[in-house]
C-alpha cells in the first residue's frame, strides 16, 4: 500500500465511569513519518493509539487515513497494523505460522501465506529461525516476529505500543536502531508509544508530547527540546530549569519578574502586564557556575547534590523560591574546580538562553 497521512480530528475518548482519557486532540502525521506519542503513564497515549488502530471506539471526532475516514471501520479494514507490548505471539505456532496468522484469517492459501511469512521473516532477519516456537526465542527475537506479523498485512501505518519496554538497555538501543531502519526502508509511518523522552528523541521525526489527555506540543525532537512550549514539556523532556513568577516591570527589552522567594529575573517577553504570571526555561548546560551573575540572569545557588554522569556532572542547587535547579558541567570543568554540598555559588546565563513558556493545558 502507498504511505498515507493520518489525521486525528477533534478526538475525545470517554470511558464508562467518566474518565476522559483523550480530550479533544487534533494531529496531522504526514505519510512516511516516525511519530512518537510521548508522555507520563496515564496521559492517554495508548488510548490514542488504540483509537487509530480501531481497537477502541471514539467518543467524539474523526480519524482519517489518506482520503478515507476510518473512524467506524474495523481494525483489519483500516490499513493500519498494531504491534502489541506483550508481542501476543501464539505459543503453539512456529514463527512462520505466527507471522502468517492474519493471512490465514483472510483466507490466503497455506503455500502463499507461508511464502509471504518467510519474506517478512527475512525482512526482520529471522528467516533462519522460521521453524522455532516463541519459547525458543530471545526477547529481541520474539519482538521481531511480532513486527513481521504486523507488517505482513502491508499496512500504511504501523502502530507500536511501548515496543521496547520488555528489552534490556543494550538490546533497547539496538532494536530501536533496527526499527528506524525498517521504517525508512518501508517508507510508511510508524506511530510508537513511549514514556521515554530519550527513546522519542532518538527515533522520531515528530514527537507528540501528551499530558492529561491533551497534546502539549507536537514538533520535531530538536524543536521540542530547544523550544518546549510549556513548563510541562520542559520538565518532561528534562535538562531544563523552569523559573516561574509574576511580572513586576515592563520595558522595551522585555519584562522583569519576581519568583516567590523574591529573586528577580529578566525575560524577553512581549504583551505582558505587571502582575501577570510568567514561566521561563533555561537549559541546564547553558548555566555558568562561578562567573559573576548578570543582572536579571542569575542568582546565588546552594549546592544540594552532585551526580557524576560520565561526560557531564550534574549539580543540583537551591535558591529562595527556586526548586529543582540543576546545572550540567562538562566533566573536566567540574573537576578543575570541584564543588561540595553546601557550597554557595554564583550562577548566570546569557539573556538569549532564556526561553519563554506558554501556560500549560493542564
Ligand atoms: P497511557 O498509555 O498514556 O499510559 P492510557 O491511554 O492507557 O494512558 O490511559 C489514559 C487514562 O484512561 C488513564 O487514566 C487510564 O486509567 C484510563 N483508562 C485506560 N483504559 C481504560 C479502560 N478500559 N476503562 C477505563 N479507563 C481506562
mmCIF file of C-alpha atoms and ligand atoms in Angstrom:
data_model
loop_
_atom_site.group_PDB
_atom_site.id
_atom_site.type_symbol
_atom_site.label_atom_id
_atom_site.label_comp_id
_atom_site.label_asym_id
_atom_site.label_seq_id
_atom_site.Cartn_x
_atom_site.Cartn_y
_atom_site.Cartn_z
ATOM 1 C CA UNK A 1 0.000 0.000 0.000
ATOM 2 C CA UNK A 2 1.016 3.600 -0.506
ATOM 3 C CA UNK A 3 2.101 5.519 2.590
ATOM 4 C CA UNK A 4 -0.706 7.793 3.737
ATOM 5 C CA UNK A 5 -1.177 10.750 6.059
ATOM 6 C CA UNK A 6 -3.021 10.224 9.332
ATOM 7 C CA UNK A 7 -5.303 12.949 10.569
ATOM 8 C CA UNK A 8 -6.780 12.932 14.064
ATOM 9 C CA UNK A 9 -9.573 15.493 14.136
ATOM 10 C CA UNK A 10 -11.039 16.674 17.454
ATOM 11 C CA UNK A 11 -10.869 13.208 19.010
ATOM 12 C CA UNK A 12 -12.126 12.566 22.545
ATOM 13 C CA UNK A 13 -12.308 9.264 24.437
ATOM 14 C CA UNK A 14 -14.591 8.953 27.436
ATOM 15 C CA UNK A 15 -14.519 5.594 29.201
ATOM 16 C CA UNK A 16 -17.583 4.317 31.035
ATOM 17 C CA UNK A 17 -17.267 5.688 34.546
ATOM 18 C CA UNK A 18 -16.436 9.141 33.240
ATOM 19 C CA UNK A 19 -12.638 9.073 32.709
ATOM 20 C CA UNK A 20 -11.748 11.410 29.860
ATOM 21 C CA UNK A 21 -8.633 9.583 28.634
ATOM 22 C CA UNK A 22 -8.200 11.715 25.500
ATOM 23 C CA UNK A 23 -9.573 15.232 25.412
ATOM 24 C CA UNK A 24 -10.292 16.807 22.009
ATOM 25 C CA UNK A 25 -6.945 16.226 20.331
ATOM 26 C CA UNK A 26 -6.078 17.102 16.736
ATOM 27 C CA UNK A 27 -2.936 15.951 14.987
ATOM 28 C CA UNK A 28 -1.591 15.500 11.450
ATOM 29 C CA UNK A 29 1.051 12.845 10.857
ATOM 30 C CA UNK A 30 2.422 13.181 7.314
ATOM 31 C CA UNK A 31 2.967 9.986 5.286
ATOM 32 C CA UNK A 32 6.290 8.307 5.998
ATOM 33 C CA UNK A 33 6.772 9.851 9.458
ATOM 34 C CA UNK A 34 8.293 8.193 12.513
ATOM 35 C CA UNK A 35 5.965 9.619 15.161
ATOM 36 C CA UNK A 36 6.368 9.048 18.911
ATOM 37 C CA UNK A 37 3.482 9.623 21.312
ATOM 38 C CA UNK A 38 5.322 10.615 24.479
ATOM 39 C CA UNK A 39 4.122 11.323 27.993
ATOM 40 C CA UNK A 40 3.818 10.004 31.538
ATOM 41 C CA UNK A 41 1.776 6.948 32.414
ATOM 42 C CA UNK A 42 -1.966 7.578 32.126
ATOM 43 C CA UNK A 43 -1.749 10.618 29.803
ATOM 44 C CA UNK A 44 -3.750 8.906 27.034
ATOM 45 C CA UNK A 45 -1.034 7.642 24.657
ATOM 46 C CA UNK A 46 -2.217 4.028 24.371
ATOM 47 C CA UNK A 47 -5.838 5.060 24.113
ATOM 48 C CA UNK A 48 -4.930 7.355 21.209
ATOM 49 C CA UNK A 49 -3.003 4.528 19.529
ATOM 50 C CA UNK A 50 -5.833 2.055 20.063
ATOM 51 C CA UNK A 51 -8.352 4.504 18.583
ATOM 52 C CA UNK A 52 -6.144 4.887 15.484
ATOM 53 C CA UNK A 53 -5.916 1.080 15.271
ATOM 54 C CA UNK A 54 -9.656 0.619 15.705
ATOM 55 C CA UNK A 55 -9.286 -1.387 18.934
ATOM 56 C CA UNK A 56 -11.056 1.346 20.900
ATOM 57 C CA UNK A 57 -14.189 3.268 19.926
ATOM 58 C CA UNK A 58 -14.040 7.051 19.577
ATOM 59 C CA UNK A 59 -16.428 9.137 21.713
ATOM 60 C CA UNK A 60 -16.143 12.277 19.556
ATOM 61 C CA UNK A 61 -14.200 13.318 16.487
ATOM 62 C CA UNK A 62 -12.766 11.515 13.487
ATOM 63 C CA UNK A 63 -9.674 9.761 12.240
ATOM 64 C CA UNK A 64 -8.701 9.895 8.594
ATOM 65 C CA UNK A 65 -6.105 7.737 6.873
ATOM 66 C CA UNK A 66 -5.270 9.162 3.459
ATOM 67 C CA UNK A 67 -8.612 10.003 1.859
ATOM 68 C CA UNK A 68 -10.610 7.566 3.989
ATOM 69 C CA UNK A 69 -12.404 8.352 7.234
ATOM 70 C CA UNK A 70 -11.632 5.207 9.249
ATOM 71 C CA UNK A 71 -13.460 6.219 12.458
ATOM 72 C CA UNK A 72 -16.022 3.405 12.226
ATOM 73 C CA UNK A 73 -14.020 0.810 10.291
ATOM 74 C CA UNK A 74 -12.898 -2.429 11.968
ATOM 75 C CA UNK A 75 -9.105 -2.768 12.544
ATOM 76 C CA UNK A 76 -8.477 -5.108 9.598
ATOM 77 C CA UNK A 77 -10.036 -2.674 7.100
ATOM 78 C CA UNK A 78 -8.129 0.445 8.105
ATOM 79 C CA UNK A 79 -4.712 -0.046 6.529
ATOM 80 C CA UNK A 80 -3.118 0.015 9.974
ATOM 81 C CA UNK A 81 -1.383 -2.796 11.861
ATOM 82 C CA UNK A 82 -0.568 -2.932 15.540
ATOM 83 C CA UNK A 83 2.347 -4.478 17.388
ATOM 84 C CA UNK A 84 1.436 -5.105 20.999
ATOM 85 C CA UNK A 85 3.665 -4.556 24.028
ATOM 86 C CA UNK A 86 3.420 -8.213 25.049
ATOM 87 C CA UNK A 87 4.006 -9.307 21.408
ATOM 88 C CA UNK A 88 0.929 -11.587 21.820
ATOM 89 C CA UNK A 89 2.526 -14.481 19.944
ATOM 90 C CA UNK A 90 0.811 -17.883 19.836
ATOM 91 C CA UNK A 91 2.995 -20.268 21.871
ATOM 92 C CA UNK A 92 1.955 -23.396 19.947
ATOM 93 C CA UNK A 93 2.752 -21.979 16.482
ATOM 94 C CA UNK A 94 6.194 -21.658 14.924
ATOM 95 C CA UNK A 95 7.478 -18.285 13.716
ATOM 96 C CA UNK A 96 6.203 -18.791 10.174
ATOM 97 C CA UNK A 97 2.658 -19.627 11.294
ATOM 98 C CA UNK A 98 2.662 -16.796 13.840
ATOM 99 C CA UNK A 99 3.625 -14.350 11.106
ATOM 100 C CA UNK A 100 1.209 -15.878 8.590
ATOM 101 C CA UNK A 101 -1.722 -15.801 11.013
ATOM 102 C CA UNK A 102 -3.572 -12.749 9.717
ATOM 103 C CA UNK A 103 -3.295 -14.015 6.140
ATOM 104 C CA UNK A 104 -4.863 -17.297 7.298
ATOM 105 C CA UNK A 105 -7.754 -15.273 8.759
ATOM 106 C CA UNK A 106 -8.103 -13.592 5.371
ATOM 107 C CA UNK A 107 -8.358 -16.962 3.621
ATOM 108 C CA UNK A 108 -4.976 -16.906 1.859
ATOM 109 C CA UNK A 109 -3.897 -20.475 1.000
ATOM 110 C CA UNK A 110 -1.188 -22.164 3.019
ATOM 111 C CA UNK A 111 1.641 -22.150 0.466
ATOM 112 C CA UNK A 112 1.135 -18.493 -0.424
ATOM 113 C CA UNK A 113 0.859 -17.327 3.174
ATOM 114 C CA UNK A 114 3.905 -19.282 4.359
ATOM 115 C CA UNK A 115 5.955 -17.906 1.455
ATOM 116 C CA UNK A 116 4.890 -14.372 2.347
ATOM 117 C CA UNK A 117 5.620 -15.031 6.041
ATOM 118 C CA UNK A 118 9.120 -16.137 5.114
ATOM 119 C CA UNK A 119 9.626 -12.875 3.167
ATOM 120 C CA UNK A 120 8.596 -10.955 6.297
ATOM 121 C CA UNK A 121 10.926 -13.016 8.479
ATOM 122 C CA UNK A 122 13.727 -12.202 6.006
ATOM 123 C CA UNK A 123 12.861 -8.511 6.339
ATOM 124 C CA UNK A 124 13.451 -8.710 10.099
ATOM 125 C CA UNK A 125 16.448 -11.055 9.613
ATOM 126 C CA UNK A 126 14.862 -14.020 11.312
ATOM 127 C CA UNK A 127 14.295 -16.403 8.412
ATOM 128 C CA UNK A 128 16.910 -18.796 9.819
ATOM 129 C CA UNK A 129 14.675 -19.347 12.877
ATOM 130 C CA UNK A 130 11.410 -19.753 10.949
ATOM 131 C CA UNK A 131 10.595 -23.132 12.492
ATOM 132 C CA UNK A 132 11.133 -22.196 16.117
ATOM 133 C CA UNK A 133 8.316 -21.546 18.554
ATOM 134 C CA UNK A 134 8.210 -18.327 20.633
ATOM 135 C CA UNK A 135 9.551 -20.058 23.779
ATOM 136 C CA UNK A 136 12.710 -20.968 21.836
ATOM 137 C CA UNK A 137 13.454 -17.324 21.015
ATOM 138 C CA UNK A 138 15.064 -14.471 22.955
ATOM 139 C CA UNK A 139 13.007 -11.387 23.842
ATOM 140 C CA UNK A 140 14.526 -9.419 20.972
ATOM 141 C CA UNK A 141 13.765 -12.224 18.517
ATOM 142 C CA UNK A 142 10.165 -12.517 19.723
ATOM 143 C CA UNK A 143 9.820 -8.815 19.194
ATOM 144 C CA UNK A 144 10.964 -9.163 15.601
ATOM 145 C CA UNK A 145 8.476 -11.974 14.980
ATOM 146 C CA UNK A 146 5.736 -9.684 16.304
ATOM 147 C CA UNK A 147 6.977 -6.960 13.974
ATOM 148 C CA UNK A 148 6.937 -9.305 10.978
ATOM 149 C CA UNK A 149 3.450 -10.442 11.937
ATOM 150 C CA UNK A 150 2.194 -6.855 11.994
ATOM 151 C CA UNK A 151 3.867 -5.969 8.685
ATOM 152 C CA UNK A 152 2.521 -8.952 6.722
ATOM 153 C CA UNK A 153 -0.764 -7.152 6.082
ATOM 154 C CA UNK A 154 1.193 -4.465 4.169
ATOM 155 C CA UNK A 155 -0.100 -1.610 6.342
ATOM 156 C CA UNK A 156 0.077 2.095 5.505
ATOM 157 C CA UNK A 157 0.787 2.786 9.165
ATOM 158 C CA UNK A 158 2.389 0.575 11.815
ATOM 159 C CA UNK A 159 1.300 1.191 15.411
ATOM 160 C CA UNK A 160 3.663 0.155 18.201
ATOM 161 C CA UNK A 161 2.641 0.185 21.870
ATOM 162 C CA UNK A 162 5.797 0.505 24.020
ATOM 163 C CA UNK A 163 7.643 -1.892 21.716
ATOM 164 C CA UNK A 164 10.981 -1.668 23.551
ATOM 165 C CA UNK A 165 9.775 -1.818 27.142
ATOM 166 C CA UNK A 166 10.484 -5.535 27.661
ATOM 167 C CA UNK A 167 14.062 -5.352 26.388
ATOM 168 C CA UNK A 168 17.247 -4.834 28.408
ATOM 169 C CA UNK A 169 19.010 -1.463 27.969
ATOM 170 C CA UNK A 170 21.575 -2.683 25.405
ATOM 171 C CA UNK A 171 19.018 -4.520 23.302
ATOM 172 C CA UNK A 172 16.704 -1.497 23.504
ATOM 173 C CA UNK A 173 19.241 0.668 21.705
ATOM 174 C CA UNK A 174 19.971 -1.964 19.076
ATOM 175 C CA UNK A 175 16.321 -2.712 18.379
ATOM 176 C CA UNK A 176 15.420 0.965 18.212
ATOM 177 C CA UNK A 177 18.064 1.419 15.511
ATOM 178 C CA UNK A 178 16.541 -1.513 13.647
ATOM 179 C CA UNK A 179 13.042 -0.042 13.959
ATOM 180 C CA UNK A 180 14.185 3.261 12.499
ATOM 181 C CA UNK A 181 15.980 1.496 9.645
ATOM 182 C CA UNK A 182 12.903 -0.580 8.890
ATOM 183 C CA UNK A 183 10.650 2.478 8.884
ATOM 184 C CA UNK A 184 12.946 4.271 6.422
ATOM 185 C CA UNK A 185 13.175 1.152 4.263
ATOM 186 C CA UNK A 186 9.381 0.650 4.143
ATOM 187 C CA UNK A 187 8.595 4.371 3.804
ATOM 188 C CA UNK A 188 5.371 4.034 5.850
ATOM 189 C CA UNK A 189 4.546 5.892 9.073
ATOM 190 C CA UNK A 190 5.314 4.289 12.419
ATOM 191 C CA UNK A 191 3.413 5.580 15.460
ATOM 192 C CA UNK A 192 5.273 4.480 18.570
ATOM 193 C CA UNK A 193 4.051 4.946 22.142
ATOM 194 C CA UNK A 194 6.711 5.546 24.775
ATOM 195 C CA UNK A 195 7.219 7.249 28.117
ATOM 196 C CA UNK A 196 10.946 7.623 27.445
ATOM 197 C CA UNK A 197 11.971 11.039 26.166
ATOM 198 C CA UNK A 198 15.346 9.599 25.195
ATOM 199 C CA UNK A 199 13.667 6.955 23.026
ATOM 200 C CA UNK A 200 11.360 9.523 21.412
ATOM 201 C CA UNK A 201 14.194 11.921 20.644
ATOM 202 C CA UNK A 202 16.361 9.147 19.196
ATOM 203 C CA UNK A 203 13.656 7.796 16.892
ATOM 204 C CA UNK A 204 11.062 10.344 15.980
ATOM 205 C CA UNK A 205 10.646 12.809 13.146
ATOM 206 C CA UNK A 206 7.599 14.040 15.063
ATOM 207 C CA UNK A 207 7.362 13.967 18.870
ATOM 208 C CA UNK A 208 3.852 14.389 20.278
ATOM 209 C CA UNK A 209 4.042 15.243 23.988
ATOM 210 C CA UNK A 210 0.808 14.386 25.813
ATOM 211 C CA UNK A 211 -0.374 15.365 29.284
ATOM 212 C CA UNK A 212 -3.738 14.578 30.880
ATOM 213 C CA UNK A 213 -5.397 13.605 27.608
ATOM 214 C CA UNK A 214 -4.206 16.688 25.708
ATOM 215 C CA UNK A 215 -1.359 17.378 23.299
ATOM 216 C CA UNK A 216 1.062 19.864 24.846
ATOM 217 C CA UNK A 217 3.372 20.041 21.823
ATOM 218 C CA UNK A 218 3.848 18.224 18.508
ATOM 219 C CA UNK A 219 7.099 19.033 16.719
ATOM 220 C CA UNK A 220 10.485 17.723 15.630
ATOM 221 C CA UNK A 221 12.661 16.461 18.522
ATOM 222 C CA UNK A 222 15.097 19.365 18.321
ATOM 223 C CA UNK A 223 12.248 21.877 18.443
ATOM 224 C CA UNK A 224 10.586 20.120 21.396
ATOM 225 C CA UNK A 225 13.882 20.027 23.271
ATOM 226 C CA UNK A 226 15.092 23.542 22.478
ATOM 227 C CA UNK A 227 11.768 25.338 22.371
ATOM 228 C CA UNK A 228 9.469 23.453 24.769
ATOM 229 C CA UNK A 229 6.047 25.058 24.551
ATOM 230 C CA UNK A 230 5.132 24.692 28.240
ATOM 231 C CA UNK A 231 6.711 24.085 31.651
ATOM 232 C CA UNK A 232 5.306 20.549 31.479
ATOM 233 C CA UNK A 233 7.199 19.834 28.246
ATOM 234 C CA UNK A 234 10.396 21.486 29.544
ATOM 235 C CA UNK A 235 10.302 19.377 32.721
ATOM 236 C CA UNK A 236 9.269 16.164 30.977
ATOM 237 C CA UNK A 237 11.971 16.447 28.299
ATOM 238 C CA UNK A 238 14.432 17.168 31.124
ATOM 239 C CA UNK A 239 17.698 19.125 31.114
ATOM 240 C CA UNK A 240 15.821 22.408 31.621
ATOM 241 C CA UNK A 241 15.356 24.726 34.567
ATOM 242 C CA UNK A 242 11.925 26.280 34.867
ATOM 243 C CA UNK A 243 11.626 29.605 36.700
ATOM 244 C CA UNK A 244 8.181 30.975 37.497
ATOM 245 C CA UNK A 245 6.957 34.228 38.969
ATOM 246 C CA UNK A 246 4.907 37.382 38.413
ATOM 247 C CA UNK A 247 5.797 40.320 36.190
ATOM 248 C CA UNK A 248 6.958 43.387 38.146
ATOM 249 C CA UNK A 249 8.106 45.810 35.447
ATOM 250 C CA UNK A 250 7.864 46.060 31.668
ATOM 251 C CA UNK A 251 10.325 47.880 29.423
ATOM 252 C CA UNK A 252 11.417 47.927 25.757
ATOM 253 C CA UNK A 253 13.633 44.846 26.140
ATOM 254 C CA UNK A 254 11.019 42.685 27.856
ATOM 255 C CA UNK A 255 9.929 42.188 31.446
ATOM 256 C CA UNK A 256 11.307 41.647 34.915
ATOM 257 C CA UNK A 257 9.562 39.134 37.102
ATOM 258 C CA UNK A 258 9.875 38.074 40.682
ATOM 259 C CA UNK A 259 9.992 34.429 41.786
ATOM 260 C CA UNK A 260 8.173 33.516 45.056
ATOM 261 C CA UNK A 261 11.444 33.835 47.079
ATOM 262 C CA UNK A 262 11.944 37.436 45.945
ATOM 263 C CA UNK A 263 14.676 36.927 43.310
ATOM 264 C CA UNK A 264 14.143 38.996 40.134
ATOM 265 C CA UNK A 265 14.749 37.676 36.631
ATOM 266 C CA UNK A 266 14.606 39.191 33.141
ATOM 267 C CA UNK A 267 12.682 37.686 30.249
ATOM 268 C CA UNK A 268 12.377 38.958 26.674
ATOM 269 C CA UNK A 269 8.581 38.557 26.866
ATOM 270 C CA UNK A 270 6.111 40.682 24.952
ATOM 271 C CA UNK A 271 2.483 41.562 25.676
ATOM 272 C CA UNK A 272 2.609 41.014 29.432
ATOM 273 C CA UNK A 273 1.425 43.406 32.118
ATOM 274 C CA UNK A 274 2.690 43.824 35.711
ATOM 275 C CA UNK A 275 1.087 41.213 37.971
ATOM 276 C CA UNK A 276 0.698 38.555 35.272
ATOM 277 C CA UNK A 277 2.267 35.102 35.776
ATOM 278 C CA UNK A 278 5.217 34.052 33.632
ATOM 279 C CA UNK A 279 7.368 30.948 33.256
ATOM 280 C CA UNK A 280 10.736 30.663 31.544
ATOM 281 C CA UNK A 281 13.134 27.811 30.800
ATOM 282 C CA UNK A 282 16.935 27.841 30.729
ATOM 283 C CA UNK A 283 18.828 24.739 29.628
ATOM 284 C CA UNK A 284 20.945 23.125 32.359
ATOM 285 C CA UNK A 285 24.052 23.213 30.192
ATOM 286 C CA UNK A 286 23.691 26.943 29.476
ATOM 287 C CA UNK A 287 24.063 27.990 33.117
ATOM 288 C CA UNK A 288 27.582 29.022 34.137
ATOM 289 C CA UNK A 289 28.865 28.427 37.650
ATOM 290 C CA UNK A 290 31.397 30.760 39.258
ATOM 291 C CA UNK A 291 31.047 33.742 36.912
ATOM 292 C CA UNK A 292 29.592 36.985 38.301
ATOM 293 C CA UNK A 293 25.809 36.825 37.750
ATOM 294 C CA UNK A 294 24.398 39.138 35.070
ATOM 295 C CA UNK A 295 21.636 41.349 36.423
ATOM 296 C CA UNK A 296 18.328 39.520 35.961
ATOM 297 C CA UNK A 297 20.062 36.436 34.508
ATOM 298 C CA UNK A 298 21.482 34.736 37.552
ATOM 299 C CA UNK A 299 21.395 34.184 41.292
ATOM 300 C CA UNK A 300 23.337 32.564 44.100
ATOM 301 C CA UNK A 301 22.628 28.846 44.473
ATOM 302 C CA UNK A 302 23.358 26.448 47.314
ATOM 303 C CA UNK A 303 24.731 23.079 46.149
ATOM 304 C CA UNK A 304 22.348 20.284 47.215
ATOM 305 C CA UNK A 305 23.672 17.317 45.281
ATOM 306 C CA UNK A 306 26.358 16.320 42.797
ATOM 307 C CA UNK A 307 25.845 13.455 40.344
ATOM 308 C CA UNK A 308 28.552 12.089 38.101
ATOM 309 C CA UNK A 309 27.095 11.247 34.653
ATOM 310 C CA UNK A 310 30.310 10.448 32.766
ATOM 311 C CA UNK A 311 30.780 13.179 30.149
ATOM 312 C CA UNK A 312 28.819 15.572 32.358
ATOM 313 C CA UNK A 313 28.437 16.256 36.049
ATOM 314 C CA UNK A 314 25.025 17.397 37.242
ATOM 315 C CA UNK A 315 24.957 19.828 40.155
ATOM 316 C CA UNK A 316 21.573 20.375 41.834
ATOM 317 C CA UNK A 317 21.113 23.689 43.635
ATOM 318 C CA UNK A 318 18.505 25.601 45.550
ATOM 319 C CA UNK A 319 17.765 29.289 45.982
ATOM 320 C CA UNK A 320 14.925 31.046 47.805
ATOM 321 C CA UNK A 321 11.692 30.187 45.952
ATOM 322 C CA UNK A 322 13.566 28.199 43.267
ATOM 323 C CA UNK A 323 13.291 24.408 43.397
ATOM 324 C CA UNK A 324 14.788 21.772 41.147
ATOM 325 C CA UNK A 325 17.508 23.943 39.690
ATOM 326 C CA UNK A 326 20.336 21.994 38.056
ATOM 327 C CA UNK A 327 23.465 22.760 36.126
ATOM 328 C CA UNK A 328 25.280 20.332 33.851
ATOM 329 C CA UNK A 329 29.011 20.890 33.545
ATOM 330 C CA UNK A 330 31.459 19.100 31.280
ATOM 331 C CA UNK A 331 33.334 16.570 33.412
ATOM 332 C CA UNK A 332 36.701 18.346 33.010
ATOM 333 C CA UNK A 333 35.221 21.750 34.005
ATOM 334 C CA UNK A 334 33.708 20.290 37.151
ATOM 335 C CA UNK A 335 36.869 18.528 38.267
ATOM 336 C CA UNK A 336 39.054 21.581 37.602
ATOM 337 C CA UNK A 337 37.066 23.347 40.367
ATOM 338 C CA UNK A 338 35.034 20.697 42.205
ATOM 339 C CA UNK A 339 32.020 21.700 44.275
ATOM 340 C CA UNK A 340 30.753 20.208 47.505
ATOM 341 C CA UNK A 341 27.297 20.013 49.035
ATOM 342 C CA UNK A 342 26.599 23.236 50.932
ATOM 343 C CA UNK A 343 28.792 25.489 48.736
ATOM 344 C CA UNK A 344 27.155 28.794 47.788
ATOM 345 C CA UNK A 345 27.990 29.605 44.165
ATOM 346 C CA UNK A 346 27.126 32.355 41.685
ATOM 347 C CA UNK A 347 25.054 31.149 38.713
ATOM 348 C CA UNK A 348 24.471 33.042 35.498
ATOM 349 C CA UNK A 349 23.177 32.619 31.936
ATOM 350 C CA UNK A 350 23.024 34.665 28.751
ATOM 351 C CA UNK A 351 19.829 36.648 28.046
ATOM 352 C CA UNK A 352 19.473 34.817 24.704
ATOM 353 C CA UNK A 353 19.300 31.468 26.546
ATOM 354 C CA UNK A 354 16.024 32.448 28.214
ATOM 355 C CA UNK A 355 13.049 30.686 26.594
ATOM 356 C CA UNK A 356 9.520 31.909 27.365
ATOM 357 C CA UNK A 357 6.972 29.178 28.141
ATOM 358 C CA UNK A 358 3.243 29.252 27.464
ATOM 359 C CA UNK A 359 0.904 28.331 30.274
ATOM 360 C CA UNK A 360 0.281 24.578 30.256
ATOM 361 C CA UNK A 361 -3.000 22.970 29.170
ATOM 362 C CA UNK A 362 -3.144 21.056 32.439
HETATM 363 P P1 LIG B 1 -1.043 5.853 28.771
HETATM 364 O O1 LIG B 1 -0.967 4.963 27.578
HETATM 365 O O2 LIG B 1 -0.553 7.234 28.459
HETATM 366 O O3 LIG B 1 -0.396 5.297 29.991
HETATM 367 P P2 LIG B 1 -3.883 5.256 28.715
HETATM 368 O O4 LIG B 1 -4.333 5.691 27.380
HETATM 369 O O5 LIG B 1 -3.647 3.798 28.914
HETATM 370 O O6 LIG B 1 -2.574 6.085 29.136
HETATM 371 O O7 LIG B 1 -4.928 5.732 29.816
HETATM 372 C C1 LIG B 1 -5.414 7.039 29.898
HETATM 373 C C2 LIG B 1 -6.426 7.130 31.017
HETATM 374 O O8 LIG B 1 -7.559 6.340 30.705
HETATM 375 C C3 LIG B 1 -5.919 6.632 32.366
HETATM 376 O O9 LIG B 1 -6.469 7.445 33.354
HETATM 377 C C4 LIG B 1 -6.452 5.226 32.433
HETATM 378 O O10 LIG B 1 -6.648 4.822 33.777
HETATM 379 C C5 LIG B 1 -7.780 5.360 31.706
HETATM 380 N N1 LIG B 1 -8.177 4.109 31.036
HETATM 381 C C6 LIG B 1 -7.446 3.400 30.129
HETATM 382 N N2 LIG B 1 -8.135 2.327 29.694
HETATM 383 C C7 LIG B 1 -9.318 2.332 30.352
HETATM 384 C C8 LIG B 1 -10.495 1.484 30.328
HETATM 385 N N3 LIG B 1 -10.567 0.411 29.528
HETATM 386 N N4 LIG B 1 -11.530 1.837 31.140
HETATM 387 C C9 LIG B 1 -11.478 2.932 31.924
HETATM 388 N N5 LIG B 1 -10.423 3.773 31.979
HETATM 389 C C10 LIG B 1 -9.361 3.484 31.214
#
